[in-house]
Amino acid sequence: MPSPNTAAPRRSRTLAALLLAATAVLPLAACRTGGAEQVEPASSDVSPAASPSADPGIWAAPGSPGARIRVACTPDMLRFHAGAEQYPARHMLLTVTNIATRTCTFAGQPYPLLRLSDRHPAAARPITRSRPPTPVELVPDATAYATVTTAAPDRPGGRSAPGSKAERISQFGVTLAARSDPAQVGVDGRAPVPVDPDTARVTYWQRSLADAEKW
């Protein structure tokens, strides 16, 4: 049996050995945190919601943070002008200029709805190939264009032509949205203009005069 005098030094040496072993393990554990075994706590940060725009004409689209939609162009925001084109024949050019202080869009109705005759209330059909890649937007003071073909290219445009339903008009109605009242636009130049409501066509809104003149 060990004597009391030797037991105390032995316990001291055992405790010192355990402390030394524990100290050696700590650097090893610290080194293993840099590899695949490292686990990061889940973040509790939440991205702030997008704030609404200060522009009264622009809102955040529902369900699409950051997406923006613009107000539709309305007759009170625009100045209209229509003129008969001599070259090529059987064409009119319709222009609209944004006289408002905010941007508007034709996305909801990308071509003008034209009522060319009281006796033919149906709107002139659009020239589908004239549709631009994206709907036209008008910033303040900007202008959009639409070409109106007043009769089919292979049909004479005069009232006396055989089978022609042409009428001579000096104004026509322009609607920017379905089920809304038309704005009456007078035709400058060679008015009144012969128009065949059955075969007349209109382009989509164009961003430039050059694009409109292609049709």
PDB file of C-alpha atoms in Angstrom:
ATOM      1  CA  MET A   1       0.000   0.000   0.000  1.00  0.00           C
ATOM      2  CA  PRO A   2       1.515   3.361  -0.993  1.00  0.00           C
ATOM      3  CA  SER A   3       2.338   5.646   1.780  1.00  0.00           C
ATOM      4  CA  PRO A   4       0.433   8.915   2.233  1.00  0.00           C
ATOM      5  CA  ASN A   5       3.589  10.781   1.431  1.00  0.00           C
ATOM      6  CA  THR A   6       3.838   9.321  -2.130  1.00  0.00           C
ATOM      7  CA  ALA A   7       0.066   9.331  -3.041  1.00  0.00           C
ATOM      8  CA  ALA A   8      -0.291  13.117  -3.194  1.00  0.00           C
ATOM      9  CA  PRO A   9       2.587  13.665  -5.694  1.00  0.00           C
ATOM     10  CA  ARG A  10       1.194  10.835  -7.866  1.00  0.00           C
ATOM     11  CA  ARG A  11      -2.291  12.448  -8.004  1.00  0.00           C
ATOM     12  CA  SER A  12      -0.667  15.765  -8.901  1.00  0.00           C
ATOM     13  CA  ARG A  13       1.222  14.179 -11.791  1.00  0.00           C
ATOM     14  CA  THR A  14      -1.974  12.455 -13.091  1.00  0.00           C
ATOM     15  CA  LEU A  15      -3.982  15.715 -13.024  1.00  0.00           C
ATOM     16  CA  ALA A  16      -1.201  17.552 -14.837  1.00  0.00           C
ATOM     17  CA  ALA A  17      -1.127  14.877 -17.555  1.00  0.00           C
ATOM     18  CA  LEU A  18      -4.914  15.162 -18.106  1.00  0.00           C
ATOM     19  CA  LEU A  19      -4.718  18.945 -18.417  1.00  0.00           C
ATOM     20  CA  LEU A  20      -1.869  18.669 -20.917  1.00  0.00           C
ATOM     21  CA  ALA A  21      -3.836  16.194 -23.058  1.00  0.00           C
ATOM     22  CA  ALA A  22      -6.907  18.448 -23.079  1.00  0.00           C
ATOM     23  CA  THR A  23      -4.791  21.423 -24.129  1.00  0.00           C
ATOM     24  CA  ALA A  24      -3.402  19.442 -27.089  1.00  0.00           C
ATOM     25  CA  VAL A  25      -6.911  18.554 -28.355  1.00  0.00           C
ATOM     26  CA  LEU A  26      -8.086  22.189 -28.607  1.00  0.00           C
ATOM     27  CA  PRO A  27      -5.839  23.253 -31.571  1.00  0.00           C
ATOM     28  CA  LEU A  28      -6.843  20.087 -33.467  1.00  0.00           C
ATOM     29  CA  ALA A  29     -10.545  20.896 -33.108  1.00  0.00           C
ATOM     30  CA  ALA A  30      -9.921  24.464 -34.180  1.00  0.00           C
ATOM     31  CA  CYS A  31      -8.170  23.303 -37.364  1.00  0.00           C
ATOM     32  CA  ARG A  32     -11.124  21.128 -38.392  1.00  0.00           C
ATOM     33  CA  THR A  33     -13.505  24.071 -38.598  1.00  0.00           C
ATOM     34  CA  GLY A  34     -12.027  25.315 -41.878  1.00  0.00           C
ATOM     35  CA  GLY A  35     -13.027  22.267 -43.996  1.00  0.00           C
ATOM     36  CA  ALA A  36     -16.216  20.541 -45.012  1.00  0.00           C
ATOM     37  CA  GLU A  37     -17.112  19.835 -41.463  1.00  0.00           C
ATOM     38  CA  GLN A  38     -17.612  23.510 -40.705  1.00  0.00           C
ATOM     39  CA  VAL A  39     -21.265  24.317 -39.962  1.00  0.00           C
ATOM     40  CA  GLU A  40     -22.474  27.892 -39.965  1.00  0.00           C
ATOM     41  CA  PRO A  41     -25.496  28.976 -37.999  1.00  0.00           C
ATOM     42  CA  ALA A  42     -28.612  29.874 -40.035  1.00  0.00           C
ATOM     43  CA  SER A  43     -28.903  33.555 -40.714  1.00  0.00           C
ATOM     44  CA  SER A  44     -31.845  35.405 -39.238  1.00  0.00           C
ATOM     45  CA  ASP A  45     -31.440  38.451 -41.529  1.00  0.00           C
ATOM     46  CA  VAL A  46     -34.496  39.405 -43.631  1.00  0.00           C
ATOM     47  CA  SER A  47     -34.197  41.549 -46.752  1.00  0.00           C
ATOM     48  CA  PRO A  48     -36.181  44.765 -46.422  1.00  0.00           C
ATOM     49  CA  ALA A  49     -39.320  45.077 -48.549  1.00  0.00           C
ATOM     50  CA  ALA A  50     -39.100  47.273 -51.621  1.00  0.00           C
ATOM     51  CA  SER A  51     -40.462  50.708 -50.941  1.00  0.00           C
ATOM     52  CA  PRO A  52     -43.088  52.145 -53.295  1.00  0.00           C
ATOM     53  CA  SER A  53     -42.018  54.713 -55.840  1.00  0.00           C
ATOM     54  CA  ALA A  54     -42.579  58.370 -55.144  1.00  0.00           C
ATOM     55  CA  ASP A  55     -43.870  58.846 -58.699  1.00  0.00           C
ATOM     56  CA  PRO A  56     -47.681  58.759 -58.511  1.00  0.00           C
ATOM     57  CA  GLY A  57     -47.833  57.277 -61.992  1.00  0.00           C
ATOM     58  CA  ILE A  58     -45.721  54.217 -61.128  1.00  0.00           C
ATOM     59  CA  TRP A  59     -46.526  51.378 -58.748  1.00  0.00           C
ATOM     60  CA  ALA A  60     -44.802  48.157 -57.700  1.00  0.00           C
ATOM     61  CA  ALA A  61     -46.431  45.225 -59.490  1.00  0.00           C
ATOM     62  CA  PRO A  62     -48.248  42.889 -57.040  1.00  0.00           C
ATOM     63  CA  GLY A  63     -46.162  39.829 -56.213  1.00  0.00           C
ATOM     64  CA  SER A  64     -43.109  41.166 -58.053  1.00  0.00           C
ATOM     65  CA  PRO A  65     -40.896  43.246 -55.743  1.00  0.00           C
ATOM     66  CA  GLY A  66     -39.081  45.876 -57.718  1.00  0.00           C
ATOM     67  CA  ALA A  67     -41.149  45.381 -60.892  1.00  0.00           C
ATOM     68  CA  ARG A  68     -42.742  48.562 -62.206  1.00  0.00           C
ATOM     69  CA  ILE A  69     -45.735  49.286 -64.358  1.00  0.00           C
ATOM     70  CA  ARG A  70     -46.680  52.601 -65.886  1.00  0.00           C
ATOM     71  CA  VAL A  71     -50.045  54.208 -66.364  1.00  0.00           C
ATOM     72  CA  ALA A  72     -51.878  53.721 -69.641  1.00  0.00           C
ATOM     73  CA  CYS A  73     -51.895  56.602 -72.086  1.00  0.00           C
ATOM     74  CA  THR A  74     -55.242  58.401 -72.092  1.00  0.00           C
ATOM     75  CA  PRO A  75     -56.617  61.057 -74.471  1.00  0.00           C
ATOM     76  CA  ASP A  76     -56.220  63.825 -71.895  1.00  0.00           C
ATOM     77  CA  MET A  77     -52.472  63.077 -71.752  1.00  0.00           C
ATOM     78  CA  LEU A  78     -51.968  63.304 -75.519  1.00  0.00           C
ATOM     79  CA  ARG A  79     -52.083  65.730 -78.414  1.00  0.00           C
ATOM     80  CA  PHE A  80     -53.394  64.130 -81.625  1.00  0.00           C
ATOM     81  CA  HIS A  81     -52.610  64.966 -85.223  1.00  0.00           C
ATOM     82  CA  ALA A  82     -53.581  63.235 -88.473  1.00  0.00           C
ATOM     83  CA  GLY A  83     -52.563  64.074 -92.007  1.00  0.00           C
ATOM     84  CA  ALA A  84     -53.115  62.546 -95.423  1.00  0.00           C
ATOM     85  CA  GLU A  85     -49.992  61.258 -97.132  1.00  0.00           C
ATOM     86  CA  GLN A  86     -49.537  61.926-100.834  1.00  0.00           C
ATOM     87  CA  TYR A  87     -46.678  59.436-101.152  1.00  0.00           C
ATOM     88  CA  PRO A  88     -47.529  56.643-100.867  1.00  0.00           C
ATOM     89  CA  ALA A  89     -51.153  57.159-101.803  1.00  0.00           C
ATOM     90  CA  ARG A  90     -54.011  55.855 -99.661  1.00  0.00           C
ATOM     91  CA  HIS A  91     -52.126  56.509 -96.435  1.00  0.00           C
ATOM     92  CA  MET A  92     -52.682  58.722 -93.401  1.00  0.00           C
ATOM     93  CA  LEU A  93     -50.247  59.341 -90.580  1.00  0.00           C
ATOM     94  CA  LEU A  94     -51.566  59.530 -87.030  1.00  0.00           C
ATOM     95  CA  THR A  95     -49.294  60.987 -84.343  1.00  0.00           C
ATOM     96  CA  VAL A  96     -49.732  61.387 -80.584  1.00  0.00           C
ATOM     97  CA  THR A  97     -47.497  63.473 -78.336  1.00  0.00           C
ATOM     98  CA  ASN A  98     -47.351  63.094 -74.569  1.00  0.00           C
ATOM     99  CA  ILE A  99     -48.230  66.501 -73.103  1.00  0.00           C
ATOM    100  CA  ALA A 100     -48.459  65.181 -69.537  1.00  0.00           C
ATOM    101  CA  THR A 101     -45.751  65.283 -66.883  1.00  0.00           C
ATOM    102  CA  ARG A 102     -45.390  61.522 -66.474  1.00  0.00           C
ATOM    103  CA  THR A 103     -44.612  58.538 -68.678  1.00  0.00           C
ATOM    104  CA  CYS A 104     -47.449  56.472 -70.092  1.00  0.00           C
ATOM    105  CA  THR A 105     -47.632  53.227 -72.041  1.00  0.00           C
ATOM    106  CA  PHE A 106     -49.615  51.601 -74.836  1.00  0.00           C
ATOM    107  CA  ALA A 107     -49.027  48.119 -73.404  1.00  0.00           C
ATOM    108  CA  GLY A 108     -52.722  47.536 -72.691  1.00  0.00           C
ATOM    109  CA  GLN A 109     -53.814  48.526 -76.222  1.00  0.00           C
ATOM    110  CA  PRO A 110     -50.753  48.444 -78.500  1.00  0.00           C
ATOM    111  CA  TYR A 111     -52.476  49.848 -81.606  1.00  0.00           C
ATOM    112  CA  PRO A 112     -55.091  52.613 -81.985  1.00  0.00           C
ATOM    113  CA  LEU A 113     -58.717  51.591 -82.361  1.00  0.00           C
ATOM    114  CA  LEU A 114     -59.964  53.657 -85.295  1.00  0.00           C
ATOM    115  CA  ARG A 115     -63.604  54.336 -86.102  1.00  0.00           C
ATOM    116  CA  LEU A 116     -63.340  55.609 -89.651  1.00  0.00           C
ATOM    117  CA  SER A 117     -67.037  55.781 -90.472  1.00  0.00           C
ATOM    118  CA  ASP A 118     -70.297  56.195 -88.599  1.00  0.00           C
ATOM    119  CA  ARG A 119     -71.792  53.588 -90.900  1.00  0.00           C
ATOM    120  CA  HIS A 120     -68.996  51.108 -90.070  1.00  0.00           C
ATOM    121  CA  PRO A 121     -68.521  51.198 -86.290  1.00  0.00           C
ATOM    122  CA  ALA A 122     -66.046  48.299 -86.192  1.00  0.00           C
ATOM    123  CA  ALA A 123     -62.442  49.331 -85.541  1.00  0.00           C
ATOM    124  CA  ALA A 124     -59.930  49.101 -88.358  1.00  0.00           C
ATOM    125  CA  ARG A 125     -57.947  45.896 -88.119  1.00  0.00           C
ATOM    126  CA  PRO A 126     -54.232  46.086 -87.249  1.00  0.00           C
ATOM    127  CA  ILE A 127     -51.327  45.200 -89.523  1.00  0.00           C
ATOM    128  CA  THR A 128     -49.957  42.357 -87.406  1.00  0.00           C
ATOM    129  CA  ARG A 129     -46.466  42.436 -88.968  1.00  0.00           C
ATOM    130  CA  SER A 130     -46.029  45.997 -87.730  1.00  0.00           C
ATOM    131  CA  ARG A 131     -46.036  44.997 -84.071  1.00  0.00           C
ATOM    132  CA  PRO A 132     -42.802  46.202 -82.375  1.00  0.00           C
ATOM    133  CA  PRO A 133     -40.822  43.868 -80.065  1.00  0.00           C
ATOM    134  CA  THR A 134     -42.034  45.707 -76.954  1.00  0.00           C
ATOM    135  CA  PRO A 135     -44.981  48.036 -76.361  1.00  0.00           C
ATOM    136  CA  VAL A 136     -44.337  51.722 -76.909  1.00  0.00           C
ATOM    137  CA  GLU A 137     -43.881  53.979 -73.888  1.00  0.00           C
ATOM    138  CA  LEU A 138     -44.077  57.744 -74.087  1.00  0.00           C
ATOM    139  CA  VAL A 139     -42.017  59.938 -71.811  1.00  0.00           C
ATOM    140  CA  PRO A 140     -43.173  63.556 -71.530  1.00  0.00           C
ATOM    141  CA  ASP A 141     -42.921  65.414 -74.875  1.00  0.00           C
ATOM    142  CA  ALA A 142     -42.241  62.190 -76.813  1.00  0.00           C
ATOM    143  CA  THR A 143     -44.276  61.219 -79.887  1.00  0.00           C
ATOM    144  CA  ALA A 144     -45.594  57.893 -81.178  1.00  0.00           C
ATOM    145  CA  TYR A 145     -46.765  57.165 -84.723  1.00  0.00           C
ATOM    146  CA  ALA A 146     -49.264  54.937 -86.527  1.00  0.00           C
ATOM    147  CA  THR A 147     -49.836  54.585 -90.259  1.00  0.00           C
ATOM    148  CA  VAL A 148     -53.363  54.153 -91.583  1.00  0.00           C
ATOM    149  CA  THR A 149     -53.847  52.526 -94.983  1.00  0.00           C
ATOM    150  CA  THR A 150     -57.162  53.979 -96.131  1.00  0.00           C
ATOM    151  CA  ALA A 151     -57.871  51.230 -98.684  1.00  0.00           C
ATOM    152  CA  ALA A 152     -56.441  47.874 -99.708  1.00  0.00           C
ATOM    153  CA  PRO A 153     -53.407  48.327-101.993  1.00  0.00           C
ATOM    154  CA  ASP A 154     -55.091  46.411-104.821  1.00  0.00           C
ATOM    155  CA  ARG A 155     -58.402  48.294-104.617  1.00  0.00           C
ATOM    156  CA  PRO A 156     -59.075  51.785-106.035  1.00  0.00           C
ATOM    157  CA  GLY A 157     -59.744  54.337-103.326  1.00  0.00           C
ATOM    158  CA  GLY A 158     -62.362  56.454-105.070  1.00  0.00           C
ATOM    159  CA  ARG A 159     -66.110  56.327-104.469  1.00  0.00           C
ATOM    160  CA  SER A 160     -66.769  55.836-108.180  1.00  0.00           C
ATOM    161  CA  ALA A 161     -64.565  52.748-108.441  1.00  0.00           C
ATOM    162  CA  PRO A 162     -66.498  49.498-109.132  1.00  0.00           C
ATOM    163  CA  GLY A 163     -67.469  47.770-105.901  1.00  0.00           C
ATOM    164  CA  SER A 164     -65.838  50.457-103.758  1.00  0.00           C
ATOM    165  CA  LYS A 165     -67.335  51.350-100.373  1.00  0.00           C
ATOM    166  CA  ALA A 166     -65.068  54.343 -99.929  1.00  0.00           C
ATOM    167  CA  GLU A 167     -66.290  57.390 -98.072  1.00  0.00           C
ATOM    168  CA  ARG A 168     -64.739  60.818 -97.899  1.00  0.00           C
ATOM    169  CA  ILE A 169     -63.897  61.788 -94.338  1.00  0.00           C
ATOM    170  CA  SER A 170     -62.401  64.881 -92.737  1.00  0.00           C
ATOM    171  CA  GLN A 171     -62.190  63.397 -89.228  1.00  0.00           C
ATOM    172  CA  PHE A 172     -62.314  60.023 -87.497  1.00  0.00           C
ATOM    173  CA  GLY A 173     -62.505  58.578 -84.001  1.00  0.00           C
ATOM    174  CA  VAL A 174     -59.473  57.255 -82.100  1.00  0.00           C
ATOM    175  CA  THR A 175     -59.891  55.033 -79.046  1.00  0.00           C
ATOM    176  CA  LEU A 176     -56.934  54.073 -76.853  1.00  0.00           C
ATOM    177  CA  ALA A 177     -58.714  51.354 -74.899  1.00  0.00           C
ATOM    178  CA  ALA A 178     -61.660  49.069 -75.499  1.00  0.00           C
ATOM    179  CA  ARG A 179     -65.079  50.270 -74.324  1.00  0.00           C
ATOM    180  CA  SER A 180     -63.999  53.892 -74.032  1.00  0.00           C
ATOM    181  CA  ASP A 181     -65.202  57.000 -75.834  1.00  0.00           C
ATOM    182  CA  PRO A 182     -63.265  57.910 -79.000  1.00  0.00           C
ATOM    183  CA  ALA A 183     -61.394  61.157 -79.422  1.00  0.00           C
ATOM    184  CA  GLN A 184     -62.301  62.912 -82.671  1.00  0.00           C
ATOM    185  CA  VAL A 185     -59.239  63.745 -84.754  1.00  0.00           C
ATOM    186  CA  GLY A 186     -59.401  66.034 -87.770  1.00  0.00           C
ATOM    187  CA  VAL A 187     -57.410  65.272 -90.927  1.00  0.00           C
ATOM    188  CA  ASP A 188     -55.039  67.975 -92.120  1.00  0.00           C
ATOM    189  CA  GLY A 189     -53.904  68.387 -95.689  1.00  0.00           C
ATOM    190  CA  ARG A 190     -55.938  66.927 -98.524  1.00  0.00           C
ATOM    191  CA  ALA A 191     -59.161  66.536 -96.535  1.00  0.00           C
ATOM    192  CA  PRO A 192     -61.648  65.078 -97.027  1.00  0.00           C
ATOM    193  CA  VAL A 193     -59.839  61.795 -97.596  1.00  0.00           C
ATOM    194  CA  PRO A 194     -61.347  58.753 -99.382  1.00  0.00           C
ATOM    195  CA  VAL A 195     -61.415  55.791 -97.002  1.00  0.00           C
ATOM    196  CA  ASP A 196     -62.723  52.263 -97.471  1.00  0.00           C
ATOM    197  CA  PRO A 197     -63.662  51.163 -93.919  1.00  0.00           C
ATOM    198  CA  ASP A 198     -63.830  47.491 -94.959  1.00  0.00           C
ATOM    199  CA  THR A 199     -60.224  47.295 -96.104  1.00  0.00           C
ATOM    200  CA  ALA A 200     -58.525  50.064 -94.142  1.00  0.00           C
ATOM    201  CA  ARG A 201     -55.778  48.916 -91.776  1.00  0.00           C
ATOM    202  CA  VAL A 202     -53.661  50.518 -89.054  1.00  0.00           C
ATOM    203  CA  THR A 203     -50.193  49.757 -87.731  1.00  0.00           C
ATOM    204  CA  TYR A 204     -49.264  49.212 -84.130  1.00  0.00           C
ATOM    205  CA  TRP A 205     -47.873  52.271 -82.377  1.00  0.00           C
ATOM    206  CA  GLN A 206     -44.332  52.942 -83.583  1.00  0.00           C
ATOM    207  CA  ARG A 207     -41.479  54.717 -81.784  1.00  0.00           C
ATOM    208  CA  SER A 208     -40.222  56.637 -84.785  1.00  0.00           C
ATOM    209  CA  LEU A 209     -41.511  58.193 -87.979  1.00  0.00           C
ATOM    210  CA  ALA A 210     -39.122  56.005 -89.973  1.00  0.00           C
ATOM    211  CA  ASP A 211     -40.704  52.854 -88.505  1.00  0.00           C
ATOM    212  CA  ALA A 212     -44.199  54.105 -89.278  1.00  0.00           C
ATOM    213  CA  GLU A 213     -43.315  55.002 -92.870  1.00  0.00           C
ATOM    214  CA  LYS A 214     -42.304  51.408 -93.603  1.00  0.00           C
ATOM    215  CA  TRP A 215     -45.992  50.533 -93.882  1.00  0.00           C
TER     216      TRP A 215
END
